[in-house]
Coordinates of N, CA and C and ligand atoms in Angstrom, one line a residue:
M1 N 0.8 -1.2 0.0 CA 0.0 0.0 0.0 C 0.9 1.2 0.0
S2 N 0.5 2.2 -0.8 CA 1.3 3.4 -0.8 C 0.6 4.5 0.0
D3 N 1.3 5.6 0.2 CA 0.7 6.7 1.0 C -0.3 7.4 0.1
F4 N -0.3 7.1 -1.2 CA -1.2 7.8 -2.2 C -2.4 7.0 -2.4
V5 N -3.0 6.6 -1.3 CA -4.2 5.8 -1.4 C -5.4 6.8 -1.7
T6 N -6.2 6.4 -2.6 CA -7.3 7.3 -2.9 C -8.4 7.2 -1.9
M7 N -9.2 8.2 -1.8 CA -10.4 8.2 -0.9 C -11.3 7.1 -1.1
A8 N -11.5 6.7 -2.4 CA -12.4 5.6 -2.8 C -11.9 4.3 -2.2
E9 N -10.6 4.1 -2.3 CA -10.0 2.9 -1.8 C -10.1 2.7 -0.3
M10 N -9.9 3.9 0.4 CA -10.0 3.8 1.9 C -11.5 4.0 2.4
G11 N -12.3 4.5 1.5 CA -13.7 4.8 1.9 C -13.9 5.9 2.9
R12 N -12.9 6.7 3.0 CA -13.0 7.9 3.9 C -11.9 8.9 3.5
V13 N -12.0 10.1 4.1 CA -11.1 11.1 3.9 C -9.8 11.0 4.7
I14 N -8.7 10.9 4.1 CA -7.5 10.8 4.9 C -6.9 12.2 5.2
Y15 N -6.7 12.3 6.5 CA -6.1 13.6 7.0 C -4.6 13.5 6.9
T16 N -3.9 14.5 6.4 CA -2.4 14.6 6.4 C -2.0 15.7 7.3
P17 N -1.2 15.3 8.4 CA -0.8 16.4 9.3 C 0.1 17.4 8.6
P18 N -0.2 18.7 8.7 CA 0.5 19.7 8.0 C 2.0 19.8 8.4
S19 N 2.3 19.3 9.6 CA 3.7 19.3 10.0 C 4.6 18.4 9.2
G20 N 4.0 17.4 8.4 CA 4.8 16.5 7.6 C 5.5 15.5 8.4
P21 N 6.3 14.6 7.8 CA 7.0 13.6 8.5 C 7.9 14.1 9.5
P22 N 8.2 13.3 10.6 CA 9.1 13.8 11.7 C 10.5 14.1 11.1
Q23 N 11.0 15.1 11.7 CA 12.4 15.5 11.3 C 13.3 15.2 12.5
G24 N 14.6 15.3 12.3 CA 15.4 15.2 13.5 C 16.1 13.9 13.6
P25 N 17.0 13.7 14.6 CA 17.9 12.6 14.6 C 17.3 11.3 15.2
G26 N 16.2 11.3 15.9 CA 15.7 10.1 16.5 C 16.4 9.8 17.8
P27 N 15.9 8.8 18.5 CA 16.5 8.5 19.8 C 17.9 8.1 19.8
N28 N 18.6 8.3 20.9 CA 20.1 8.0 21.0 C 20.3 6.5 20.9
S29 N 21.3 6.1 20.1 CA 21.5 4.6 19.9 C 22.1 3.9 21.2
A30 N 22.5 4.8 22.1 CA 23.0 4.2 23.4 C 21.9 3.4 24.1
I31 N 20.6 3.8 23.8 CA 19.5 3.1 24.4 C 19.5 1.6 24.2
Y32 N 19.7 1.3 22.9 CA 19.7 -0.2 22.5 C 21.0 -0.8 23.2
R33 N 22.1 -0.1 23.1 CA 23.4 -0.7 23.7 C 23.2 -1.1 25.1
I34 N 22.5 -0.2 25.9 CA 22.4 -0.4 27.3 C 21.2 -1.4 27.6
M35 N 20.1 -1.3 26.9 CA 18.9 -2.1 27.3 C 19.1 -3.5 26.7
G36 N 19.5 -3.6 25.4 CA 19.5 -4.9 24.7 C 18.1 -5.3 24.2
E37 N 18.1 -6.3 23.4 CA 16.9 -6.7 22.7 C 15.8 -7.2 23.7
A38 N 16.2 -8.0 24.6 CA 15.2 -8.6 25.5 C 14.4 -7.6 26.3
N39 N 15.1 -6.6 26.8 CA 14.4 -5.5 27.6 C 13.5 -4.7 26.7
I40 N 13.9 -4.5 25.5 CA 13.0 -3.7 24.5 C 11.8 -4.5 24.2
F41 N 11.9 -5.8 24.0 CA 10.7 -6.7 23.7 C 9.8 -6.7 25.0
R42 N 10.4 -6.7 26.2 CA 9.5 -6.7 27.4 C 8.8 -5.4 27.5
M43 N 9.5 -4.3 27.3 CA 8.9 -3.0 27.4 C 7.7 -2.9 26.4
I44 N 7.9 -3.3 25.2 CA 6.8 -3.2 24.2 C 5.7 -4.2 24.6
S45 N 6.0 -5.3 25.1 CA 5.0 -6.2 25.6 C 4.1 -5.6 26.7
D46 N 4.8 -4.9 27.6 CA 4.0 -4.2 28.6 C 3.2 -3.0 28.1
F47 N 3.7 -2.4 27.0 CA 3.0 -1.3 26.3 C 1.7 -1.9 25.7
Y48 N 1.8 -3.0 25.1 CA 0.6 -3.6 24.5 C -0.4 -4.1 25.6
K49 N 0.1 -4.4 26.8 CA -0.9 -4.7 27.9 C -1.6 -3.5 28.3
E50 N -1.0 -2.3 28.2 CA -1.6 -1.0 28.5 C -2.7 -0.8 27.4
L51 N -2.2 -0.9 26.1 CA -3.2 -0.7 25.0 C -4.4 -1.6 25.1
E52 N -4.2 -2.8 25.6 CA -5.3 -3.8 25.7 C -6.4 -3.3 26.7
Q53 N -6.0 -2.5 27.7 CA -6.9 -2.0 28.7 C -7.4 -0.6 28.3
S54 N -7.0 -0.1 27.1 CA -7.3 1.4 26.8 C -8.5 1.6 25.9
E55 N -8.9 2.8 25.8 CA -10.0 3.2 24.9 C -9.7 3.0 23.4
I56 N -8.5 2.7 23.0 CA -8.3 2.4 21.6 C -8.0 0.9 21.3
R57 N -8.4 0.1 22.3 CA -8.3 -1.4 22.1 C -8.9 -1.8 20.8
H58 N -10.1 -1.2 20.4 CA -10.8 -1.7 19.2 C -10.1 -1.5 17.9
L59 N -9.1 -0.6 17.9 CA -8.3 -0.4 16.7 C -7.4 -1.6 16.3
F60 N -7.1 -2.4 17.4 CA -6.1 -3.4 17.2 C -6.8 -4.8 17.0
P61 N -6.0 -5.8 16.4 CA -6.5 -7.1 16.2 C -6.8 -7.8 17.5
P62 N -7.7 -8.8 17.5 CA -8.1 -9.5 18.7 C -6.8 -10.1 19.5
N63 N -5.9 -10.7 18.8 CA -4.7 -11.2 19.4 C -3.6 -10.2 19.2
L64 N -3.1 -9.7 20.4 CA -2.1 -8.6 20.3 C -0.7 -9.1 20.3
E65 N -0.5 -10.4 20.4 CA 0.8 -10.9 20.5 C 1.7 -10.6 19.2
E66 N 1.1 -10.8 18.0 CA 1.9 -10.5 16.8 C 2.1 -9.0 16.7
S67 N 1.1 -8.2 17.1 CA 1.3 -6.7 17.0 C 2.5 -6.3 17.9
S68 N 2.5 -6.9 19.1 CA 3.6 -6.6 20.0 C 4.9 -6.9 19.5
Q69 N 5.0 -8.1 18.9 CA 6.3 -8.6 18.3 C 6.8 -7.7 17.2
K70 N 5.8 -7.3 16.3 CA 6.2 -6.4 15.2 C 6.7 -5.1 15.7
S71 N 5.9 -4.5 16.7 CA 6.3 -3.2 17.2 C 7.7 -3.3 17.9
A72 N 7.9 -4.4 18.6 CA 9.2 -4.5 19.3 C 10.3 -4.6 18.3
A73 N 10.1 -5.3 17.2 CA 11.2 -5.4 16.2 C 11.5 -4.0 15.6
F74 N 10.4 -3.2 15.5 CA 10.6 -1.8 15.0 C 11.4 -1.0 16.0
F75 N 11.0 -1.1 17.3 CA 11.6 -0.3 18.3 C 13.1 -0.7 18.5
V76 N 13.4 -1.9 18.3 CA 14.8 -2.3 18.4 C 15.7 -1.5 17.4
T77 N 15.2 -1.3 16.2 CA 15.9 -0.6 15.2 C 16.0 0.9 15.6
I78 N 14.8 1.4 15.9 CA 14.7 2.9 16.3 C 15.6 3.2 17.4
L79 N 15.8 2.3 18.4 CA 16.6 2.6 19.5 C 18.1 2.3 19.3
G80 N 18.4 1.9 18.1 CA 19.9 1.8 17.8 C 20.3 0.4 17.5
G81 N 19.4 -0.6 17.4 CA 19.8 -2.0 17.2 C 19.7 -2.3 15.7
P82 N 19.8 -3.6 15.4 CA 19.8 -4.1 14.0 C 18.4 -4.0 13.4
P83 N 18.4 -4.0 12.0 CA 17.1 -3.8 11.3 C 16.2 -5.0 11.3
L84 N 15.8 -5.4 12.5 CA 14.9 -6.6 12.7 C 13.6 -6.5 12.0
Y85 N 13.0 -5.3 12.1 CA 11.6 -5.1 11.4 C 11.8 -5.3 9.9
F86 N 12.8 -4.6 9.3 CA 13.0 -4.7 7.9 C 13.2 -6.1 7.4
E87 N 14.0 -6.8 8.2 CA 14.3 -8.2 7.8 C 13.1 -9.1 7.8
K88 N 12.2 -8.9 8.8 CA 11.0 -9.8 9.0 C 9.8 -9.3 8.2
Y89 N 9.7 -8.0 8.1 CA 8.4 -7.5 7.6 C 8.5 -6.6 6.4
G90 N 9.8 -6.2 6.0 CA 10.0 -5.4 4.9 C 10.1 -3.9 5.3
P91 N 10.0 -3.0 4.2 CA 10.2 -1.6 4.5 C 9.1 -1.1 5.5
P92 N 9.5 -0.3 6.5 CA 8.6 0.2 7.5 C 7.4 0.9 7.0
R93 N 7.6 2.0 6.2 CA 6.5 2.7 5.7 C 5.3 2.9 6.7
M94 N 5.7 3.4 7.8 CA 4.8 3.4 9.0 C 3.5 4.1 8.8
R95 N 3.6 5.3 8.1 CA 2.3 6.0 8.0 C 1.4 5.2 7.1
A96 N 1.9 4.7 6.0 CA 1.1 3.9 5.1 C 0.5 2.7 5.8
R97 N 1.3 2.0 6.7 CA 0.8 0.8 7.4 C -0.3 1.2 8.4
H98 N -0.3 2.4 8.8 CA -1.3 2.8 9.8 C -2.6 3.3 9.1
L99 N -2.6 3.6 7.8 CA -3.7 4.2 7.1 C -5.0 3.4 7.3
P100 N -5.0 2.0 7.3 CA -6.2 1.3 7.4 C -6.9 1.5 8.8
F101 N -6.2 2.1 9.7 CA -6.8 2.3 11.1 C -7.1 3.8 11.2
E102 N -8.3 4.1 11.7 CA -8.6 5.6 11.9 C -8.0 6.1 13.1
I103 N -7.0 6.9 12.9 CA -6.2 7.4 14.1 C -6.4 8.9 14.1
D104 N -7.1 9.4 15.1 CA -7.3 10.9 15.3 C -6.4 11.3 16.4
E105 N -6.5 12.6 16.7 CA -5.6 13.2 17.8 C -5.9 12.6 19.1
S106 N -7.2 12.3 19.4 CA -7.5 11.7 20.7 C -7.0 10.3 20.8
A107 N -7.0 9.5 19.7 CA -6.4 8.2 19.8 C -4.9 8.3 20.0
R108 N -4.3 9.3 19.4 CA -2.8 9.5 19.6 C -2.5 9.8 21.1
Q109 N -3.4 10.6 21.7 CA -3.2 11.0 23.1 C -3.3 9.7 24.0
V110 N -4.2 8.9 23.7 CA -4.4 7.6 24.4 C -3.1 6.8 24.3
W111 N -2.7 6.6 23.0 CA -1.5 5.8 22.7 C -0.3 6.4 23.5
L112 N -0.1 7.7 23.5 CA 1.0 8.3 24.2 C 0.9 8.1 25.7
R113 N -0.3 8.2 26.2 CA -0.5 8.0 27.7 C -0.1 6.5 28.1
C114 N -0.5 5.6 27.2 CA -0.1 4.2 27.5 C 1.4 4.1 27.6
F115 N 2.1 4.7 26.6 CA 3.5 4.6 26.6 C 4.1 5.3 27.8
E116 N 3.5 6.5 28.2 CA 4.0 7.2 29.3 C 4.0 6.3 30.6
K117 N 2.9 5.6 30.8 CA 2.8 4.7 31.9 C 3.9 3.7 32.0
V118 N 4.1 3.1 30.8 CA 5.1 2.0 30.7 C 6.5 2.6 31.0
L119 N 6.7 3.8 30.7 CA 8.1 4.4 30.8 C 8.3 4.9 32.3
E120 N 7.3 4.9 33.1 CA 7.5 5.2 34.5 C 8.4 4.1 35.1
G121 N 9.5 4.5 35.7 CA 10.4 3.5 36.4 C 11.1 2.6 35.4
A122 N 11.2 3.1 34.1 CA 11.8 2.2 33.1 C 13.3 1.9 33.3
D123 N 13.9 2.7 34.1 CA 15.3 2.4 34.4 C 15.4 1.1 35.2
V124 N 14.5 1.0 36.2 CA 14.5 -0.2 37.0 C 13.9 -1.4 36.2
K125 N 12.8 -1.2 35.5 CA 12.1 -2.3 34.9 C 12.9 -2.8 33.7
Y126 N 13.5 -1.9 32.9 CA 14.1 -2.4 31.6 C 15.5 -1.9 31.3
Q127 N 16.1 -1.3 32.4 CA 17.5 -0.7 32.2 C 17.5 0.4 31.3
F128 N 16.4 1.1 31.1 CA 16.4 2.3 30.2 C 17.3 3.4 30.8
P129 N 18.2 3.9 29.9 CA 19.1 4.9 30.4 C 18.4 6.3 30.5
M130 N 18.1 6.7 31.7 CA 17.2 7.9 31.9 C 17.7 9.2 31.3
E131 N 19.0 9.3 31.0 CA 19.5 10.5 30.4 C 19.0 10.7 29.0
H132 N 18.5 9.6 28.4 CA 18.0 9.6 27.0 C 16.5 9.6 27.0
M133 N 15.8 9.6 28.1 CA 14.4 9.5 28.2 C 13.7 10.7 27.5
E134 N 14.2 11.9 27.7 CA 13.5 13.1 27.2 C 13.5 13.0 25.6
G135 N 14.7 12.6 25.1 CA 14.8 12.5 23.6 C 13.9 11.4 23.1
F136 N 13.8 10.3 23.8 CA 12.9 9.3 23.4 C 11.4 9.7 23.4
K137 N 11.0 10.4 24.4 CA 9.6 10.9 24.5 C 9.4 11.9 23.4
D138 N 10.4 12.8 23.1 CA 10.2 13.7 22.0 C 10.0 13.0 20.7
F139 N 10.8 11.9 20.5 CA 10.6 11.1 19.3 C 9.2 10.5 19.2
L140 N 8.7 10.0 20.3 CA 7.3 9.4 20.3 C 6.3 10.4 20.0
K141 N 6.5 11.6 20.5 CA 5.5 12.7 20.2 C 5.5 13.0 18.8
S142 N 6.7 13.2 18.2 CA 6.7 13.7 16.8 C 6.3 12.5 15.8
F143 N 6.8 11.3 16.1 CA 6.5 10.2 15.2 C 5.0 9.9 15.3
S144 N 4.4 10.0 16.5 CA 3.0 9.6 16.6 C 2.1 10.7 15.9
A145 N 2.6 12.0 15.9 CA 1.8 13.0 15.2 C 1.7 12.7 13.7
W146 N 2.7 12.1 13.2 CA 2.7 11.7 11.7 C 1.8 10.5 11.4
M147 N 1.4 9.7 12.5 CA 0.5 8.6 12.3 C -1.0 9.0 12.2
V148 N -1.2 10.3 12.6 CA -2.6 10.7 12.6 C -3.1 10.8 11.2
N149 N -4.3 10.2 10.9 CA -4.8 10.2 9.5 C -6.3 10.5 9.5
K150 N -6.8 11.0 10.6 CA -8.3 11.4 10.7 C -8.4 12.7 11.4
A151 N -9.1 13.6 10.8 CA -9.3 14.9 11.5 C -10.1 14.9 12.7
Ligands
LIG201 C1 -0.6 7.8 17.0 C2 -1.0 6.7 17.7 C3 -0.9 5.3 17.2 C4 -1.9 4.4 17.1 C5 -3.4 4.7 17.5 C6 -1.4 3.2 16.5 C7 -2.1 2.1 16.2 C8 -1.7 1.0 15.5 C9 -2.5 0.0 15.0 C10 -4.1 -0.1 15.1 C11 -1.7 -0.9 14.4 C12 -2.2 -2.2 13.6 C13 -2.2 -3.4 14.5 C14 -0.9 -4.0 14.7 O1 -0.5 -4.8 13.8 O2 -0.3 -3.7 15.8 C15 -0.4 -0.5 14.5 C16 0.7 -1.1 14.0 C17 2.0 -0.7 14.3 N1 2.4 0.4 14.9 FE1 1.2 1.9 15.6 N2 0.0 3.3 16.3 C18 0.3 4.6 16.7 C19 1.6 5.1 16.6 C20 2.7 4.4 16.4 C21 4.1 4.9 16.5 C22 4.4 6.3 17.0 C23 4.9 3.9 16.2 C24 6.4 3.8 16.2 C25 7.2 4.7 16.7 C26 4.1 2.7 15.9 C27 4.5 1.5 15.5 C28 3.8 0.5 14.9 C29 4.3 -0.7 14.3 C30 5.8 -1.1 14.2 C31 3.2 -1.5 13.9 C32 3.2 -2.8 13.1 C33 3.0 -2.5 11.7 C34 2.9 -3.7 10.8 O3 3.9 -4.4 10.6 O4 1.8 -4.1 10.4 N3 2.7 3.1 16.0 N4 -0.4 0.7 15.2

C-alpha cells in the first residue's frame, strides 16, 4: 500500500498532518546498547498490555501478540539496534501501514499515555538509560503526530 491511497480505496477522507513527516535525529543509539533486545521486547509487551486496557483497544486485532512482536522489532531498530523489522516485515512505511486504522488526535493521546505509563520507572524495569528519556519521548510525540490520519 502506498501513501497515495485514494479516498475511494479507503472509503474515507485521509487527513495529512500539515507538520509533515518527523524531522530530527531520532532516539540515541545508546538506548539499545544499554537495554539490549530482550528488555526492549519486554517494554513493548508491557505497552501492548496497556493498550489492551485502553479506549483504543478496538483499533487493534483480537490477538495482540503479533502486534507486540512487530512493534518490538521496529523499536529495536529505532533505539539503535539491528534492522529486525525490515528483515522480517519489509520496508517500515509506517504512515502507510497505519492508514487502514482511523487514528485521530485523541487516539494519539491515548497511545502516548499508554507509553507514558510504561516508561515510569523504566530504568529499574528495563534498564532504560534515563538521560535519554526526554529525547525518546520527543521522538514518540513527533512520530505519533505523523501517524494521525483522521481529522
Ligand atoms: C498515534 C498513535 C498510534 C496508534 C493509535 C497506533 C495504532 C496501530 C494499529 C491499530 C496498528 C495495527 C495493529 C498491529 O499490527 O499492531 C499499529 C501497528 C504498528 N504500529 Fe502503531 N499506532 C500509533 C503510533 C505508532 C508509533 C508512533 C509507532 C512507532 C514509533 C508505531 C509502530 C507500529 C508498528 C511497528 C506497527 C506494526 C506495523 C505492521 O507491521 O503491520 N505506531 N499501530
